[in-house]
XYZ file of C-alpha atoms in Angstrom:
599
model
C 18.199 185.824 -51.179
C 16.981 188.976 -53.312
C 18.648 192.124 -52.597
C 16.481 194.888 -50.389
C 15.331 197.764 -52.572
C 16.753 200.818 -51.376
C 14.785 203.220 -49.103
C 14.793 206.927 -48.774
C 13.601 209.157 -46.057
C 11.369 211.457 -47.657
C 8.513 214.088 -46.890
C 5.314 213.116 -48.355
C 2.356 214.931 -49.253
C -0.774 213.589 -50.227
C -3.861 215.619 -50.863
C -7.447 214.541 -52.199
C -10.582 216.829 -53.171
C -13.777 216.635 -51.159
C -17.277 215.681 -52.195
C -15.781 215.388 -56.070
C -18.644 212.934 -57.025
C -21.473 215.351 -55.649
C -20.168 218.512 -57.143
C -19.666 216.559 -60.635
C -22.819 215.121 -60.548
C -24.401 218.692 -60.168
C -22.216 220.464 -62.766
C -19.922 218.343 -64.070
C -17.953 220.754 -66.557
C -17.804 223.774 -64.101
C -16.412 221.166 -61.538
C -13.811 219.956 -63.821
C -12.640 223.442 -64.819
C -12.243 224.370 -61.540
C -10.457 220.982 -60.307
C -8.091 221.953 -63.492
C -7.334 225.284 -62.013
C -6.994 224.163 -58.485
C -4.427 221.575 -59.459
C -2.439 224.025 -61.699
C -2.251 225.894 -58.077
C -1.531 222.912 -56.308
C 1.500 221.727 -58.788
C 2.762 225.219 -58.752
C 2.952 225.905 -54.816
C 4.815 222.100 -54.992
C 7.264 223.073 -57.491
C 7.749 226.737 -55.474
C 8.460 224.716 -52.303
C 11.199 222.637 -53.987
C 8.921 219.433 -54.112
C 8.179 217.066 -57.135
C 4.659 216.082 -58.190
C 5.175 212.105 -58.219
C 1.794 211.519 -60.187
C -1.965 212.704 -60.427
C -4.784 210.270 -59.913
C -7.860 211.837 -60.635
C -8.770 214.766 -58.214
C -5.967 213.398 -56.025
C -2.026 214.546 -55.928
C 0.888 212.626 -54.482
C 4.195 214.887 -53.908
C 7.654 214.137 -52.329
C 10.106 216.451 -50.772
C 13.230 216.432 -49.276
C 12.755 218.557 -46.307
C 9.878 218.232 -44.430
C 9.517 221.902 -43.470
C 9.192 222.436 -47.267
C 6.345 219.912 -47.360
C 4.235 221.156 -44.465
C 4.685 225.059 -45.493
C 3.454 223.845 -48.980
C 0.587 222.375 -47.627
C -0.364 225.438 -45.719
C 0.252 227.631 -48.791
C -1.722 225.440 -50.698
C -4.878 225.350 -48.116
C -4.517 229.294 -47.410
C -4.545 230.041 -51.604
C -7.378 227.578 -52.145
C -9.307 229.459 -49.188
C -8.790 232.574 -51.425
C -9.817 231.182 -54.322
C -13.181 230.002 -52.791
C -14.100 232.923 -50.809
C -16.505 234.291 -53.419
C -17.964 230.810 -54.156
C -21.387 229.787 -52.280
C -20.737 226.964 -49.617
C -22.321 224.193 -51.673
C -19.947 224.985 -54.984
C -16.818 225.542 -52.951
C -14.007 222.861 -54.025
C -11.730 221.910 -50.574
C -8.945 219.471 -50.317
C -7.640 217.690 -47.417
C -3.846 216.994 -46.963
C -1.774 214.472 -45.282
C 1.779 215.136 -44.627
C 4.092 212.031 -43.467
C 7.807 211.636 -43.028
C 8.755 208.120 -43.786
C 10.905 205.731 -45.850
C 9.672 205.154 -49.294
C 10.821 202.993 -52.154
C 11.546 205.034 -55.487
C 10.945 203.219 -58.591
C 10.086 204.045 -62.221
C 9.408 207.860 -61.412
C 7.155 206.969 -58.586
C 7.332 206.244 -54.973
C 5.839 203.023 -52.754
C 5.656 201.915 -49.012
C 4.114 202.684 -45.802
C 5.506 206.106 -45.788
C 3.047 206.927 -48.686
C 0.425 204.684 -47.266
C 0.390 206.573 -44.100
C 0.147 210.140 -45.786
C -2.712 208.882 -47.799
C -4.410 207.763 -44.487
C -3.464 210.950 -42.860
C -5.449 212.969 -45.534
C -8.313 211.191 -45.078
C -8.353 211.970 -41.194
C -8.052 215.814 -41.841
C -11.015 218.283 -42.120
C -12.366 219.507 -45.601
C -9.591 222.390 -46.096
C -7.455 221.188 -43.471
C -4.005 219.418 -43.110
C -3.101 216.289 -40.615
C 0.401 215.340 -40.092
C 1.906 212.437 -38.483
C 3.957 212.585 -35.194
C 7.274 211.996 -37.165
C 6.434 215.262 -39.171
C 5.629 217.218 -35.905
C 8.862 215.952 -34.237
C 11.059 216.962 -37.419
C 9.777 220.359 -37.650
C 10.306 221.079 -33.840
C 10.695 224.716 -33.715
C 11.069 225.457 -37.351
C 7.537 226.598 -38.169
C 5.897 228.502 -35.451
C 2.304 227.032 -35.694
C -0.178 225.137 -33.496
C -0.871 221.668 -33.498
C -4.056 219.537 -32.086
C -3.258 216.174 -31.200
C -5.894 213.929 -32.888
C -4.938 210.474 -30.626
C -3.650 207.289 -32.087
C -5.680 206.149 -35.069
C -5.707 202.934 -36.359
C -5.795 203.159 -40.187
C -6.099 200.877 -43.031
C -3.338 198.362 -44.128
C -1.278 200.004 -41.216
C -0.219 197.558 -38.673
C 0.545 200.253 -36.087
C -1.605 202.884 -34.721
C -0.928 206.294 -36.466
C -0.291 209.322 -33.961
C -1.887 212.186 -35.628
C -2.078 215.796 -35.472
C -3.748 218.642 -37.139
C -2.636 222.065 -38.223
C -4.792 224.604 -36.476
C -6.956 227.020 -38.477
C -9.662 229.592 -37.324
C -11.712 231.828 -39.090
C -9.009 234.167 -39.854
C -6.585 231.729 -41.069
C -3.805 229.661 -39.811
C -2.941 230.063 -35.819
C 0.403 231.060 -35.652
C 2.687 231.566 -32.713
C 4.187 234.667 -34.617
C 3.166 236.594 -37.695
C 5.298 234.490 -39.945
C 8.065 231.764 -40.063
C 10.666 235.005 -40.829
C 9.363 236.725 -37.902
C 9.843 233.520 -35.782
C 13.618 233.235 -37.020
C 14.844 236.385 -36.912
C 13.430 237.428 -33.640
C 15.439 236.930 -30.560
C 18.303 234.129 -30.291
C 16.956 230.961 -29.934
C 17.231 228.974 -26.520
C 19.348 225.676 -26.776
C 17.437 222.603 -26.839
C 18.177 220.068 -24.504
C 19.539 217.527 -26.908
C 22.569 218.134 -28.655
C 21.747 220.586 -31.713
C 23.196 220.840 -35.077
C 23.013 223.164 -38.156
C 24.455 221.818 -41.454
C 25.417 224.960 -43.514
C 25.086 224.925 -47.273
C 28.456 223.563 -48.605
C 30.402 226.025 -50.442
C 30.945 225.313 -54.511
C 34.535 226.252 -54.729
C 34.949 224.837 -58.521
C 34.180 228.361 -60.024
C 31.246 226.350 -62.030
C 27.835 227.187 -61.274
C 26.489 223.907 -62.456
C 28.347 222.024 -59.965
C 26.226 223.816 -57.302
C 23.466 220.890 -57.688
C 26.411 218.640 -56.017
C 27.234 220.703 -53.063
C 23.509 221.565 -52.436
C 22.739 217.814 -52.853
C 25.337 216.544 -50.035
C 24.321 219.139 -47.673
C 20.301 218.333 -47.810
C 21.224 214.753 -47.993
C 23.412 215.097 -44.623
C 20.480 217.080 -43.147
C 18.070 214.386 -43.900
C 20.414 211.586 -42.848
C 21.018 213.119 -39.593
C 17.340 213.745 -38.801
C 17.134 209.937 -38.490
C 19.176 210.407 -35.137
C 16.319 210.821 -32.673
C 18.901 212.123 -29.974
C 19.827 215.228 -32.148
C 17.885 218.318 -32.961
C 18.415 218.873 -36.727
C 17.947 222.507 -38.122
C 15.687 221.838 -41.401
C 17.197 222.604 -44.751
C 15.218 226.059 -45.320
C 16.438 227.583 -42.262
C 20.289 226.671 -42.823
C 20.197 227.657 -46.405
C 19.078 230.995 -45.441
C 22.581 231.580 -44.804
C 23.975 230.311 -48.116
C 26.377 232.578 -50.396
C 26.798 234.687 -46.979
C 29.885 235.692 -45.182
C 28.477 234.764 -41.687
C 29.900 234.607 -38.349
C 29.471 231.008 -37.208
C 28.762 231.713 -33.731
C 25.916 234.617 -34.701
C 24.146 231.739 -36.923
C 24.631 229.477 -33.951
C 22.473 231.759 -32.067
C 20.071 232.636 -34.574
C 19.206 229.128 -35.004
C 19.461 227.999 -31.544
C 22.198 225.130 -31.890
C 25.501 224.335 -30.056
C 27.254 222.130 -33.367
C 27.823 223.506 -36.809
C 28.919 221.160 -39.992
C 30.294 223.289 -42.746
C 32.268 222.347 -45.700
C 33.287 222.793 -49.411
C 33.436 221.011 -52.700
C 35.584 221.521 -55.392
C 35.718 219.763 -58.539
C 39.327 219.069 -60.612
C 38.385 217.334 -64.010
C 36.710 214.139 -63.041
C 37.475 214.103 -59.368
C 35.733 215.839 -56.501
C 37.229 216.760 -53.381
C 34.972 217.445 -50.260
C 36.310 219.090 -46.984
C 33.908 218.984 -43.827
C 34.366 220.307 -40.274
C 32.301 220.076 -37.116
C 32.442 222.963 -34.623
C 31.346 223.277 -31.134
C 30.036 226.961 -31.689
C 29.943 227.604 -27.779
C 33.352 226.602 -27.135
C 34.811 228.159 -30.387
C 36.490 224.822 -31.122
C 36.839 222.297 -33.928
C 35.684 218.572 -32.838
C 36.335 216.901 -36.062
C 37.329 217.553 -39.573
C 37.855 215.059 -42.704
C 38.657 215.343 -46.271
C 36.940 213.073 -48.962
C 38.326 212.596 -52.647
C 36.095 210.553 -55.257
C 35.563 209.924 -58.742
C 32.767 211.286 -60.835
C 32.062 208.175 -62.580
C 28.777 207.732 -60.816
C 27.978 210.955 -59.140
C 24.896 209.760 -57.197
C 27.070 206.913 -55.589
C 29.721 209.052 -54.850
C 27.177 211.710 -53.176
C 25.559 208.621 -51.301
C 28.873 207.299 -49.954
C 30.212 210.699 -48.954
C 27.036 211.595 -46.961
C 27.396 208.352 -45.509
C 30.899 208.804 -44.585
C 30.133 212.170 -43.201
C 26.897 211.381 -41.311
C 28.768 208.069 -39.527
C 31.578 210.255 -38.352
C 30.029 213.283 -37.065
C 26.967 211.726 -34.894
C 29.705 209.780 -32.730
C 31.757 213.016 -32.363
C 28.840 214.877 -31.039
C 28.448 212.273 -28.583
C 31.856 212.166 -27.165
C 31.709 216.069 -27.130
C 28.281 215.728 -25.103
C 29.957 213.256 -22.627
C 33.041 215.353 -22.047
C 30.699 218.506 -21.694
C 28.662 216.328 -18.984
C 31.919 215.869 -16.797
C 32.376 219.760 -16.066
C 28.717 220.384 -15.432
C 27.668 221.148 -11.824
C 25.512 218.739 -9.767
C 23.040 221.468 -8.766
C 19.969 222.000 -10.684
C 20.341 219.637 -13.708
C 17.739 218.782 -15.759
C 16.748 215.141 -16.955
C 18.866 215.167 -20.036
C 22.051 216.668 -18.082
C 21.934 213.832 -15.451
C 21.310 211.342 -18.073
C 24.831 212.541 -19.835
C 26.375 212.368 -16.667
C 25.128 208.591 -16.399
C 26.471 208.237 -19.831
C 30.152 209.197 -19.086
C 29.947 206.916 -15.957
C 28.939 204.386 -17.963
C 31.695 204.491 -20.617
C 34.220 204.689 -17.592
C 32.522 201.411 -15.975
C 32.783 199.654 -19.537
C 36.730 200.933 -19.916
C 37.612 200.200 -16.023
C 35.130 196.734 -16.058
C 34.126 198.172 -12.423
C 31.155 196.727 -10.941
C 30.969 199.797 -8.378
C 30.829 202.032 -11.484
C 27.733 199.994 -13.038
C 25.499 200.544 -9.928
C 26.415 204.392 -10.303
C 25.397 204.390 -13.550
C 22.388 202.568 -13.066
C 21.542 204.990 -10.118
C 22.644 208.211 -11.998
C 20.145 206.732 -14.862
C 17.080 206.437 -12.704
C 17.823 209.902 -11.118
C 17.502 211.125 -14.861
C 14.031 208.725 -15.098
C 12.537 210.216 -11.910
C 12.564 213.750 -13.694
C 11.400 212.402 -17.067
C 10.215 208.918 -17.182
C 10.509 208.786 -21.004
C 13.867 210.081 -21.427
C 15.497 207.486 -23.963
C 19.030 208.202 -23.271
C 18.746 207.375 -19.836
C 16.572 204.111 -20.474
C 19.108 203.126 -22.936
C 21.989 203.293 -20.695
C 20.291 201.625 -17.698
C 19.048 198.722 -19.799
C 22.901 198.581 -21.296
C 24.331 198.354 -17.627
C 22.122 195.626 -16.816
C 23.248 193.675 -19.782
C 26.841 194.238 -19.009
C 26.265 193.198 -15.495
C 24.779 189.818 -16.819
C 27.663 189.541 -19.064
C 30.340 189.874 -16.611
C 28.653 188.024 -13.994
C 28.498 190.815 -11.314
C 25.206 189.475 -9.900
C 24.193 186.365 -8.047
C 21.188 186.210 -10.174
C 22.193 187.206 -13.775
C 18.801 185.895 -15.396
C 17.219 188.828 -13.205
C 19.554 191.212 -14.995
C 18.131 190.023 -18.277
C 14.641 190.507 -16.946
C 15.415 193.939 -16.018
C 17.146 194.504 -19.282
C 13.885 193.205 -21.177
C 11.549 195.689 -18.957
C 13.645 198.637 -19.769
C 13.832 197.698 -23.468
C 9.836 197.719 -23.573
C 9.859 201.026 -21.729
C 12.289 202.217 -24.413
C 9.949 201.300 -27.240
C 6.814 202.711 -25.641
C 8.981 205.922 -25.202
C 9.940 205.968 -28.770
C 9.151 203.191 -31.044
C 11.638 204.892 -33.635
C 14.491 204.632 -31.493
C 17.097 201.961 -32.753
C 18.532 201.494 -29.555
C 15.105 200.043 -28.445
C 15.604 197.245 -30.609
C 19.208 196.776 -30.328
C 18.602 196.439 -26.503
C 15.803 193.766 -27.407
C 18.095 191.766 -29.778
C 21.208 191.468 -27.316
C 18.611 189.981 -24.919
C 17.500 187.605 -26.990
C 21.042 187.015 -28.270
C 22.106 186.147 -24.446
C 18.942 183.690 -24.271
C 19.937 182.059 -27.395
C 16.907 183.242 -29.578
C 19.247 184.351 -32.530
C 16.328 184.434 -35.143
C 14.530 186.986 -33.064
C 17.780 188.731 -32.157
C 18.511 189.261 -35.838
C 15.141 190.631 -36.748
C 15.406 193.433 -34.161
C 19.028 193.796 -35.138
C 17.849 194.455 -38.776
C 14.821 196.770 -37.563
C 17.335 198.816 -35.964
C 19.629 199.027 -38.954
C 16.638 199.681 -41.374
C 15.677 202.707 -38.875
C 19.034 204.316 -39.275
C 21.473 202.483 -41.645
C 23.968 205.357 -40.918
C 24.308 204.740 -37.270
C 27.647 203.188 -36.676
C 26.525 201.576 -33.381
C 23.574 199.702 -35.410
C 25.916 198.380 -37.567
C 28.514 197.281 -34.726
C 25.786 195.787 -32.970
C 24.231 193.973 -35.668
C 27.349 192.347 -36.695
C 28.123 191.202 -33.386
C 24.748 189.338 -33.598
C 25.408 188.139 -37.047
C 29.102 186.807 -35.822
C 27.529 184.793 -33.193
C 24.462 183.569 -35.253
C 26.646 181.751 -37.917
C 26.555 184.758 -40.613
C 30.452 185.073 -40.234
C 30.747 186.867 -43.951
C 28.210 189.339 -43.065
C 29.468 189.938 -39.707
C 32.745 190.856 -41.065
C 31.515 192.973 -43.961
C 29.160 195.038 -41.398
C 32.029 195.233 -38.606
C 34.490 196.959 -41.157
C 31.829 199.082 -42.374
C 30.873 200.325 -39.033
C 34.730 201.002 -38.453
C 34.784 202.961 -41.806
C 31.840 205.049 -40.821
C 33.317 205.980 -37.211
C 36.824 205.468 -37.245
C 37.329 207.760 -34.199
C 34.353 206.288 -32.505
C 34.349 205.750 -28.615
C 36.827 202.883 -27.252
C 33.774 200.954 -26.257
C 32.006 200.716 -29.719
C 35.250 200.335 -31.676
C 36.220 197.584 -29.409
C 32.883 195.856 -30.062
C 33.655 195.969 -33.763
C 37.054 194.471 -33.315
C 35.266 191.969 -31.006
C 32.669 190.931 -33.655
C 35.860 190.461 -36.152
C 37.668 188.098 -33.416
C 34.145 186.290 -32.968
C 33.424 185.771 -36.755
C 37.220 184.754 -37.395
C 37.337 182.319 -34.379
C 33.865 180.762 -35.719
C 35.655 180.113 -38.913
C 38.587 178.353 -37.285
C 41.082 181.409 -38.733
C 42.549 181.457 -35.305
C 45.632 183.920 -36.381
C 43.284 186.450 -37.833
C 41.195 186.030 -34.493
C 44.263 186.944 -32.671
C 44.859 189.814 -34.527
C 41.484 191.344 -33.974
C 41.374 190.144 -30.415
C 44.406 192.204 -29.178
C 42.305 195.206 -30.574
C 39.376 194.172 -28.546
C 41.168 193.636 -25.599
C 43.214 196.811 -25.826
C 39.825 198.787 -25.928
C 38.248 196.676 -23.046
C 40.741 194.924 -21.138
C 38.457 193.428 -18.619
C 35.593 191.920 -20.650
C 35.443 188.087 -20.505
C 34.325 186.972 -23.857
C 37.424 188.520 -25.165
C 39.710 186.968 -22.592
C 38.077 183.727 -23.173
C 38.371 183.782 -26.888
C 41.879 184.724 -26.776
C 42.871 182.133 -24.470
C 41.442 179.513 -27.012
C 42.889 181.106 -29.932
C 46.139 180.779 -28.534
C 45.562 177.185 -27.748
C 44.494 176.630 -31.198
C 47.660 178.292 -32.617
C 50.259 176.673 -30.397
C 50.862 179.417 -28.276
C 50.743 178.174 -24.458
C 52.432 181.597 -23.374
C 49.581 183.792 -24.991
C 46.841 180.941 -23.432
C 48.397 181.194 -20.089
C 48.027 184.908 -20.120
C 44.699 185.716 -21.099
C 43.516 182.486 -18.855
C 45.460 184.228 -15.797
C 43.693 187.715 -16.486
C 40.172 185.692 -17.120
C 40.554 183.936 -13.406
C 41.441 187.227 -11.990
C 39.099 189.530 -13.525
C 35.850 187.401 -13.824
C 36.363 184.348 -11.974
C 32.557 183.089 -12.295
C 32.271 183.380 -16.134
C 34.281 180.499 -17.260
C 32.343 178.308 -14.829
C 29.114 179.846 -16.701
C 30.496 179.248 -20.074
C 31.702 175.500 -19.105
C 28.455 174.528 -17.664
C 26.321 175.751 -20.301
C 24.692 178.687 -18.645
C 26.110 180.923 -20.976
C 26.380 179.906 -24.684
C 28.018 182.100 -26.953
C 27.485 180.824 -30.403
C 24.277 179.498 -32.225
C 26.160 176.706 -33.840
C 27.375 173.981 -31.244
C 30.406 173.258 -33.535
C 31.511 176.847 -32.675
C 30.958 176.467 -29.174
C 32.847 173.099 -29.040
C 36.063 174.910 -30.462
C 35.925 177.198 -27.807
C 35.042 175.080 -25.084
C 37.998 172.559 -26.204
C 40.156 175.308 -26.115
C 39.441 176.513 -22.663
C 39.775 172.666 -21.443
C 43.195 172.370 -22.916
C 44.300 175.815 -21.241
C 43.371 174.332 -17.855
C 39.594 175.173 -17.332
C 37.616 172.412 -15.934
């Protein structure tokens, strides 16, 4: 199987001249001279906004940006400048451009970019009014409050060669120009301190170059920009755009003051130091409200391949801090009063109960989790965190056999996964939930496709890797499963016990399927330590002990299994629950359980 080409999340700007054929037919030379001047103006605006012109195609320009704020700011600059250029021309001779801006994955190859992200930008351009700008919902969401402009929803549009409808927005202009909530972006940022958004918010300050060599600035800036871009993939995070964060570069700042100005709770800061052919990167995550350090790490690397090193460090930092923010949010929720809570705050409380339930294996807490999540959904039916927690709780109920009708639990989880997809089709958790349901129903190919889709949406989300590896271990893809589980553990070695335990479970399942029972027991001990009452772990450990001539160990885990999940083994032995895709792997498990005394 050929290796999948790498993708990069990129802001794409596509612009095209309006009525080029008519204007050329009327006065070819004058039109071309004006087009040449305007293309120079456009390319200059792109470079000034730290973008790159990818290519020209006649009267069209394709450009890419690392920051979506830069792309939209550039589009606004272009249209404002072109309007000034056109003001003395008669209407029939004015040269206007449409602009489309999208945020999506692209393939970079031979100094060009390809993929649906580019196609969507071109289709958005065709939806814009002459002299106007049309943006995708991904752009609008990423911009958030960082640019103070008005956007008009244009509806879901079916566009050529794009399977899913595109939710499009126009940037609103009036006779005087751009409609703005304030006079300028600077006024917006320098006004009063911003209110914290409901979901966890973070700013990544420009990493400091400690090398004493100005030429190393590119690396420290590149690391910072990559971290911002990759954190933006997490739909549960509000990430401040690069331009706003970099406004504080090379300044001696008070972190709490900066956080108040940007309207964030969490702040990531760091430094880069070069020592000959080695680099050392220090990073620390701060809770600015509590004035505490949540996480800190040091990374050392060889400069043999600087871009590979940059990618590796970005992946490690992003993969580590996202779970740490989740842990901090859960702990914060435990201290919230129950009075006058928002939907998001209630869902945080539901999440805390959910983790307690998973750790303790307590069916009563599972019911409380579902009820708390429902209370959040009663306020906001599109609360994706509450939907995810509720759906996963039904999966836990199915697995632990806490219901007299386990199949109904899967049906409820299926219904919630569809609601989650409708609420946010870019949320990896929607595909993970659906993939787990498919796995439990024995639909392994469909499950792997959804796990891959979740991974593609956010490859730095350690939970994506963990659950994809879990699915691969059951589908017979044991080498891939072990690789992805180990990568998840490397990305987030200090994650919540629940998710660390699932990575250990994956390694238990994969090694068991390979009949490496000693290795399976090694990972199984860790998996059971994290979630002591999970029945699959106990069943696999029972069988692993049997297959390694360890009757005492087998008796211990069998006793625990009978005590904690008495309905699970009958379901497994009867075939109501099938763990592995490959019959031979299931037979190894069933044989071990029979030899342990289960009938």
